[in-house]
Amino acid sequence: MQLPEYSDHLLDLTPWKIEHYSLSIRRYKTGAGVVSGNKPFKLKYWLKGHKKNQAVLSFGGAYSNHLLALSAVGKQEGISTIGLIRGEEPANKSSWLREMESNGMMLHFLSRSEYRQKQEEEFLEQIKERFPGALVVPDGGSGLKGFKGAQEMVEEKEPYELLVLPGGTGTTAAAIASKVKDPFTKVKCFQVLKGKNLLWNEITRRLNLTQENLPNLWIEEDYHFGGYGKLAPEVEAFRKKFEQHTGIQLDNIYGAKAMAGLFELMKNNEISKGAKILYIHTGGLGPALD
């Protein structure tokens, strides 16, 4: 899979009356549609070992950016894809699930108790028996292969004091923090799920890394705005204003929350004044939520 190049665009903070900061946004040029942001990077090394006529199977929720991107890659590359979805099959499928199916992805629904076992060896063996020969990719494209790919989103030396992005499993944030070598560059990840230490626990479990290994990574836990998949009115209002003034789209589940949280920190001067900040756009622009 060819990885996209990136470009950084300096944003005008005047409409928000924010001073003392320089904020740029990084977007990845050739990652069209839903296969954008960090998605091609995290899938790169998982799909590198893909065999001809082998199905690719992965996990996610009804609004999974990862599964939507995987289904699109499958359609583009002629690869059979299988999505194991958290929760019972709804009577009326979401626009995201319908888009996955239109891309040719076969959907299978797991109870929430089954889904929680998705990383347990015994359960994975059952999945492999049920779908023989399938290449199994962890949810979110996480794990060491996703980590390795996500490292390629940044350079070792970045001309910014702070790199900012949202996080669901923490794989991309950990990868970026491990890649950047400048001791004056920090990485701030906005956790989009509700809960204490969720991302650090995920990073440790999936990657065997801790805060001691990644001292330059800070995780913000207070800007989930109600939890994963929740769309708070203040976030929707912020997203609309942001898109109106910048012309840049943000997804509701990840990007709008992280950017809204960042603007709140800047308005409250909770980031060192004069900091050069880079927001990393992780994609996730799927169908409209319904």
XYZ file of C-alpha atoms in Angstrom:
290
model
C 0.000 0.000 0.000
C 1.398 3.391 -1.029
C 1.558 5.855 1.844
C 0.396 9.439 1.349
C 2.621 12.488 1.576
C 1.642 15.278 3.926
C 1.327 19.042 3.967
C 1.090 21.411 6.949
C -1.251 24.388 6.794
C -1.050 27.320 9.234
C -4.469 28.166 10.694
C -5.862 31.631 11.426
C -6.941 31.737 15.084
C -8.464 35.227 14.830
C -12.129 34.036 14.773
C -11.577 32.429 18.165
C -9.673 35.416 19.601
C -6.781 33.133 20.527
C -3.372 34.766 20.800
C 0.165 33.701 21.638
C -0.034 30.422 19.701
C 0.894 29.192 16.230
C -1.325 26.290 15.129
C -0.825 24.244 11.966
C -2.758 21.208 10.768
C -1.159 18.269 8.985
C -3.186 16.500 6.333
C -2.065 13.568 4.217
C -2.368 14.431 0.529
C -3.189 11.260 -1.371
C -5.273 9.457 1.245
C -8.571 9.990 -0.545
C -11.961 9.459 1.051
C -12.153 7.230 4.112
C -8.673 5.750 3.532
C -7.078 8.862 4.955
C -5.171 10.161 7.963
C -3.536 7.387 9.944
C -5.549 4.581 8.322
C -3.180 3.666 5.440
C -0.180 3.889 7.795
C -1.681 1.502 10.357
C -2.826 -0.940 7.681
C 0.439 -0.922 5.708
C 2.362 -3.624 7.589
C -0.716 -5.687 8.396
C -1.515 -5.999 4.696
C 2.125 -6.471 3.695
C 1.839 -10.173 4.509
C -1.472 -10.560 2.721
C -1.726 -13.522 0.347
C -3.658 -13.547 -2.897
C -7.302 -14.576 -2.426
C -6.922 -14.342 1.366
C -9.722 -12.572 3.234
C -8.821 -9.905 5.789
C -10.806 -9.873 9.028
C -10.909 -7.229 11.731
C -12.974 -5.853 14.603
C -14.785 -2.615 15.377
C -17.962 -0.841 16.373
C -20.847 0.445 14.275
C -18.902 3.665 13.604
C -15.419 2.200 13.239
C -13.123 4.392 11.117
C -10.781 1.431 10.859
C -13.349 -1.011 9.459
C -14.697 1.576 7.059
C -11.174 2.219 5.732
C -10.425 -1.506 5.540
C -13.613 -2.119 3.553
C -12.645 0.667 1.142
C -9.138 -0.757 0.695
C -10.697 -4.150 0.054
C -12.918 -2.692 -2.640
C -9.993 -0.840 -4.259
C -7.571 -3.778 -4.138
C -10.006 -6.630 -4.782
C -9.512 -8.084 -1.280
C -12.340 -9.858 0.552
C -12.952 -8.216 3.930
C -14.839 -9.340 7.018
C -15.933 -7.056 9.843
C -16.762 -8.408 13.285
C -19.021 -5.743 14.802
C -19.524 -5.055 18.506
C -23.156 -5.506 19.590
C -26.321 -7.058 18.244
C -27.294 -6.499 14.630
C -29.533 -3.412 14.537
C -32.896 -3.407 12.791
C -31.780 -0.287 10.929
C -28.064 -0.264 10.165
C -26.065 2.937 10.524
C -24.836 4.791 7.454
C -21.329 3.556 8.284
C -22.383 -0.101 8.358
C -24.269 0.340 5.098
C -21.149 1.895 3.541
C -19.012 -1.031 4.713
C -21.438 -3.455 3.117
C -21.549 -1.446 -0.116
C -17.751 -1.799 -0.214
C -18.190 -5.576 -0.126
C -17.365 -6.190 3.551
C -19.190 -9.126 5.138
C -20.504 -8.084 8.541
C -20.869 -10.435 11.498
C -22.188 -9.178 14.819
C -20.783 -10.240 18.181
C -22.375 -9.824 21.585
C -20.555 -7.336 23.777
C -19.311 -10.159 26.008
C -17.893 -11.968 22.967
C -16.351 -8.761 21.648
C -14.475 -8.202 24.903
C -12.611 -11.455 24.222
C -11.243 -10.221 20.878
C -7.620 -10.340 22.046
C -7.800 -13.620 23.943
C -5.974 -16.526 22.278
C -8.754 -19.067 22.771
C -11.347 -16.745 21.245
C -9.062 -15.867 18.324
C -8.541 -19.568 17.619
C -12.320 -19.967 17.418
C -12.482 -17.041 14.988
C -9.767 -18.602 12.827
C -11.697 -21.882 12.750
C -14.877 -20.030 11.799
C -13.089 -18.064 9.046
C -10.282 -20.402 7.913
C -7.325 -18.794 6.204
C -8.361 -15.223 7.008
C -5.707 -12.684 7.958
C -6.776 -11.356 11.379
C -6.018 -7.672 12.049
C -6.631 -6.242 15.556
C -9.270 -3.558 16.097
C -8.088 -0.150 14.943
C -5.158 -1.729 13.083
C -3.347 -1.605 16.402
C -0.532 -3.802 17.641
C 3.136 -3.695 16.682
C 2.495 -3.653 12.928
C 0.093 -0.726 13.239
C 2.589 0.970 15.548
C 5.397 0.540 13.015
C 3.287 2.033 10.241
C 2.082 4.979 12.322
C 5.679 5.941 13.075
C 5.985 6.931 9.424
C 3.460 9.753 9.899
C 6.113 12.052 11.390
C 9.796 12.879 11.147
C 12.336 12.342 13.906
C 12.859 16.112 14.030
C 9.666 18.166 13.799
C 9.706 22.013 13.903
C 7.005 22.133 16.596
C 6.931 22.140 20.382
C 3.664 20.231 20.574
C 2.087 17.541 18.349
C -1.632 16.946 18.954
C -4.007 14.172 17.881
C -7.039 12.173 19.074
C -6.741 8.584 20.271
C -8.914 5.479 20.532
C -6.358 2.723 21.225
C -3.335 4.993 21.650
C -1.341 3.135 18.984
C -0.780 6.166 16.740
C 0.028 8.509 19.623
C 2.537 6.056 21.089
C 4.121 5.512 17.671
C 4.527 9.236 17.061
C 5.903 9.852 20.561
C 8.441 7.051 20.086
C 9.529 8.371 16.668
C 10.114 12.015 17.619
C 13.614 12.413 19.032
C 13.675 16.123 19.878
C 13.422 16.424 23.701
C 11.638 19.767 23.293
C 8.782 18.238 21.255
C 5.873 16.791 23.230
C 2.887 14.763 22.017
C -0.587 15.397 23.423
C -3.292 12.808 22.747
C -6.972 13.515 23.421
C -8.653 10.328 24.619
C -12.099 10.048 22.992
C -13.319 7.317 25.325
C -14.623 7.976 28.825
C -12.569 6.443 31.624
C -9.476 6.812 33.751
C -6.151 5.571 32.329
C -7.899 3.831 29.432
C -5.350 4.772 26.783
C -2.329 4.109 28.959
C -3.761 0.675 29.783
C -4.335 0.000 26.073
C -0.820 1.146 25.139
C 0.699 -1.091 27.799
C -1.430 -4.100 26.874
C -1.044 -3.820 23.106
C 2.508 -2.467 22.826
C 4.158 -3.249 26.171
C 5.000 0.447 26.625
C 4.451 2.592 29.718
C 4.691 6.244 30.700
C 8.318 5.606 31.622
C 9.017 4.477 28.042
C 7.159 7.465 26.561
C 7.888 10.456 28.815
C 7.058 12.898 25.988
C 3.474 11.597 25.619
C 0.678 13.342 27.520
C -2.869 12.004 27.447
C -5.830 14.326 28.020
C -8.730 12.357 29.523
C -11.235 15.158 30.148
C -12.316 15.991 26.600
C -14.297 12.903 25.594
C -17.505 15.004 25.681
C -19.690 12.166 26.947
C -17.767 9.177 25.607
C -17.069 7.314 22.386
C -19.639 7.915 19.655
C -21.376 10.650 21.655
C -21.929 13.951 19.847
C -22.162 16.796 22.328
C -23.887 19.973 21.057
C -20.859 22.111 21.903
C -18.598 19.867 19.824
C -20.959 19.979 16.849
C -21.144 23.789 17.100
C -17.347 24.003 17.270
C -16.919 21.652 14.292
C -19.250 23.725 12.119
C -17.464 26.965 13.020
C -14.063 25.377 12.442
C -15.044 24.069 9.009
C -16.626 27.431 8.096
C -13.476 29.402 8.892
C -10.825 26.928 7.751
C -12.513 24.865 5.030
C -11.131 21.733 6.738
C -13.451 18.905 7.733
C -13.171 17.060 11.037
C -14.907 13.834 11.965
C -17.304 13.905 14.910
C -15.988 10.873 16.777
C -12.289 11.751 16.969
C -11.119 14.921 15.279
C -13.765 17.417 16.392
C -13.356 16.383 20.031
C -9.575 16.659 19.992
C -9.558 19.991 18.183
C -12.267 21.402 20.482
C -10.239 20.273 23.483
C -7.081 21.847 22.086
C -8.849 25.181 21.505
C -10.169 25.065 25.072
C -6.639 24.567 26.422
C -5.318 27.429 24.284
C -8.123 29.777 25.328
C -7.383 28.979 28.964
C -3.619 29.442 28.419
C -3.004 25.892 29.630
C -0.328 25.427 26.967
C 2.958 27.335 27.129
C 2.525 30.699 25.440
C 4.307 31.090 22.141
C 4.208 27.353 21.440
C 4.265 26.159 17.842
C 1.578 23.479 17.700
C 0.846 20.881 15.035
C -2.511 19.112 14.932
C -2.258 15.784 13.098
C -5.435 14.997 11.135
C -6.141 11.288 11.571
C -8.887 11.116 8.940
C -12.071 9.262 9.797
C -14.294 11.224 7.406
C -16.999 8.688 6.689
C -20.712 9.022 5.924
C -22.824 11.463 7.930
C -23.873 10.146 11.334
C -27.513 9.111 11.462
